[in-house]
C-alpha positions as semicolon CSV with decimal commas, in nm:
position;residue;x (nm);y (nm);z (nm)
1;X;14,783;8,297;9,719
2;X;15,053;8,213;9,973
3;X;15,314;8,459;10,097
4;X;15,595;8,390;10,346
5;X;15,769;8,670;10,536
6;X;16,093;8,632;10,730
7;X;16,147;8,855;11,033
8;X;16,498;8,801;11,161
9;X;16,726;9,001;11,381
10;X;16,958;9,028;11,674
11;X;16,842;8,910;12,018
12;X;16,610;9,167;12,182
13;X;16,593;9,366;11,858
14;X;16,213;9,384;11,848
15;X;16,128;9,087;11,622
16;X;15,842;8,953;11,835
17;X;15,691;9,298;11,893
18;X;15,684;9,360;11,517
19;X;15,552;9,010;11,444
20;X;15,268;9,040;11,696
21;X;15,162;9,372;11,546
22;X;15,163;9,232;11,191
23;X;14,965;8,926;11,304
24;X;14,683;9,158;11,410
25;X;14,676;9,357;11,085
26;X;14,762;9,117;10,801
27;X;14,484;8,893;10,664
28;X;14,481;8,519;10,739
29;X;14,821;8,545;10,903
30;X;14,998;8,268;11,097
31;X;15,340;8,264;11,263
32;X;15,619;8,016;11,326
33;X;15,853;8,128;11,609
34;X;16,204;7,984;11,587
35;X;16,233;8,002;11,968
36;X;15,968;7,727;11,992
37;X;16,220;7,484;11,839
38;X;16,500;7,505;12,095
39;X;16,622;7,165;12,210
40;X;16,607;7,073;12,579
41;X;16,882;7,227;12,797
42;X;17,052;6,889;12,849
43;X;17,088;6,854;12,470
44;X;17,275;7,185;12,438
45;X;17,650;7,134;12,424
46;X;17,904;7,336;12,620
47;X;18,145;7,506;12,380
48;X;18,510;7,608;12,401
49;X;18,393;7,944;12,536
50;X;18,268;7,757;12,846
51;X;17,900;7,835;12,779
52;X;17,611;7,621;12,668
53;X;17,575;7,687;12,296
54;X;17,226;7,837;12,280
55;X;17,301;8,087;12,003
56;X;17,393;7,840;11,729
57;X;17,182;7,655;11,472
58;X;17,248;7,312;11,631
59;X;17,065;7,430;11,947
60;X;16,746;7,426;11,739
61;X;16,547;7,141;11,587
62;X;16,552;7,294;11,241
63;X;16,405;6,987;11,076
64;X;16,092;7,017;11,291
65;X;16,078;7,388;11,210
66;X;16,097;7,324;10,834
67;X;15,826;7,058;10,865
68;X;15,602;7,309;11,042
69;X;15,654;7,560;10,759
70;X;15,582;7,284;10,506
71;X;15,262;7,199;10,694
72;X;15,147;7,557;10,645
73;X;15,248;7,551;10,277
74;X;15,049;7,231;10,217
75;X;14,730;7,361;10,378
76;X;14,730;7,713;10,526
77;X;14,360;7,694;10,617
78;X;14,403;7,375;10,820
79;X;14,721;7,516;10,978
80;X;14,543;7,840;11,075
81;X;14,250;7,652;11,230
82;X;14,476;7,421;11,430
83;X;14,666;7,727;11,562
84;X;14,353;7,918;11,658
85;X;14,394;8,183;11,388
86;X;14,067;8,337;11,274
87;X;14,036;8,346;10,896
88;X;13,848;8,589;10,676
89;X;13,497;8,474;10,575
90;X;13,627;8,440;10,219
91;X;13,902;8,197;10,323
92;X;13,667;8,008;10,558
93;X;13,415;7,949;10,280
94;X;13,678;7,832;10,036
95;X;13,793;7,569;10,283
96;X;14,132;7,555;10,115
97;X;14,387;7,802;9,984
98;X;14,201;7,859;9,658
99;X;14,071;8,201;9,761
100;X;14,227;8,501;9,927
101;X;14,575;8,564;10,060
102;X;14,739;8,345;10,322
103;X;15,043;8,482;10,501
104;X;15,302;8,308;10,716
105;X;15,555;8,497;10,927
106;X;15,871;8,305;11,019
107;X;16,034;8,484;11,312
108;X;16,367;8,420;11,481
109;X;16,731;8,505;11,532
110;X;16,880;8,248;11,289
111;X;16,613;8,223;11,021
112;X;16,856;8,321;10,742
113;X;17,129;8,077;10,845
114;X;16,967;7,752;10,737
115;X;16,966;7,688;10,363
116;X;16,635;7,496;10,331
117;X;16,460;7,784;10,508
118;X;16,621;8,064;10,303
119;X;16,452;7,933;9,990
120;X;16,094;7,970;10,122
121;X;16,077;8,346;10,183
122;X;15,894;8,590;9,958
123;X;16,010;8,885;10,167
124;X;16,296;8,911;10,419
125;X;16,345;9,165;10,698
126;X;16,622;9,191;10,957
127;X;16,624;9,417;11,264
128;X;16,956;9,522;11,410
129;X;17,053;9,731;11,711
130;X;17,401;9,832;11,834
131;X;17,600;9,638;12,093
132;X;17,535;9,869;12,392
133;X;17,158;9,881;12,337
134;X;17,139;9,507;12,278
135;X;17,328;9,437;12,600
136;X;17,105;9,678;12,791
137;X;16,782;9,522;12,661
138;X;16,908;9,168;12,717
139;X;16,988;9,247;13,082
140;X;16,625;9,349;13,145
141;X;16,476;9,025;13,009
142;X;16,393;8,715;13,211
143;X;16,458;8,383;13,039
144;X;16,339;8,032;13,128
145;X;16,708;7,940;13,145
146;X;16,868;8,253;13,299
147;X;17,182;8,396;13,136
148;X;17,493;8,300;13,331
149;X;17,738;8,583;13,406
150;X;17,942;8,685;13,104
151;X;17,719;8,504;12,851
152;X;17,641;8,813;12,645
153;X;18,004;8,914;12,579
154;X;18,140;8,560;12,585
155;X;17,884;8,390;12,359
156;X;17,573;8,583;12,250
157;X;17,737;8,881;12,079
158;X;18,032;8,692;11,917
159;X;17,781;8,438;11,775
160;X;17,559;8,720;11,649
161;X;17,853;8,876;11,459
162;X;17,955;8,537;11,316
163;X;17,601;8,450;11,202
164;X;17,533;8,796;11,067
165;X;17,834;8,767;10,835
166;X;17,724;8,416;10,732
167;X;17,373;8,545;10,666
168;X;17,497;8,835;10,453
169;X;17,697;8,588;10,242
170;X;17,398;8,351;10,203
171;X;17,107;8,584;10,150
172;X;17,112;8,897;9,937
173;X;16,741;8,987;9,942
174;X;16,719;9,108;10,303
175;X;16,576;9,448;10,389
176;X;16,755;9,582;10,697
177;X;16,564;9,771;10,966
178;X;16,709;10,002;11,229
179;X;16,587;9,872;11,566
180;X;16,669;10,209;11,725
181;X;16,384;10,379;11,539
182;X;16,038;10,374;11,698
183;X;15,827;10,055;11,695
184;X;15,565;10,251;11,505
185;X;15,811;10,353;11,233
186;X;15,944;9,998;11,190
187;X;15,592;9,857;11,172
188;X;15,473;10,117;10,919
189;X;15,772;10,057;10,695
190;X;15,732;9,678;10,701
191;X;15,354;9,687;10,662
192;X;15,382;9,916;10,360
193;X;15,652;9,701;10,197
194;X;15,447;9,383;10,248
195;X;15,132;9,546;10,111
196;X;15,318;9,666;9,801
197;X;15,466;9,318;9,746
198;X;15,123;9,158;9,780
199;X;14,969;9,403;9,532
200;X;15,250;9,335;9,286
201;X;15,201;8,957;9,322
202;X;14,826;8,960;9,256
């Protein structure tokens, strides 16, 4: 049985923290991080706002991302092995997806803004935090390409608001999570929801 979970959310909302925790506790679980599909800096256009357009869907190679998800769908055992994920003895013996549960987490900030991707999820989560907290967290992070002055207010937050509205129009099965609650609380809620969904699907 194959099960795909989307973990979306605002920048610095806690998506990766939650994903990493779930990876350790869910059986035969792999992950696809949207951030791994950013194009090279010289391929990112400068927009009318004067900033390189990192926070838009065209900054990402979404075709490659979809192909990666499809690769998992075609053979989750092979995918897990090639990504160094240890499988349960049951799944290892089967050698294919015949036995056991195989889970894929798709994690990123625009995972509900690309139609071909929206259709693959069995369960969708979205973490949000308010403007002030998001700006505070973002300022403490170090990026490979550092944020130029004014990027958050001039590009990051306006794009977040635009894409959030787009997402709400496109996808009505999202469960929203409050990123201001404790990491433990968010994890427990998500873990319980996933477990219930898996039990109902068996």
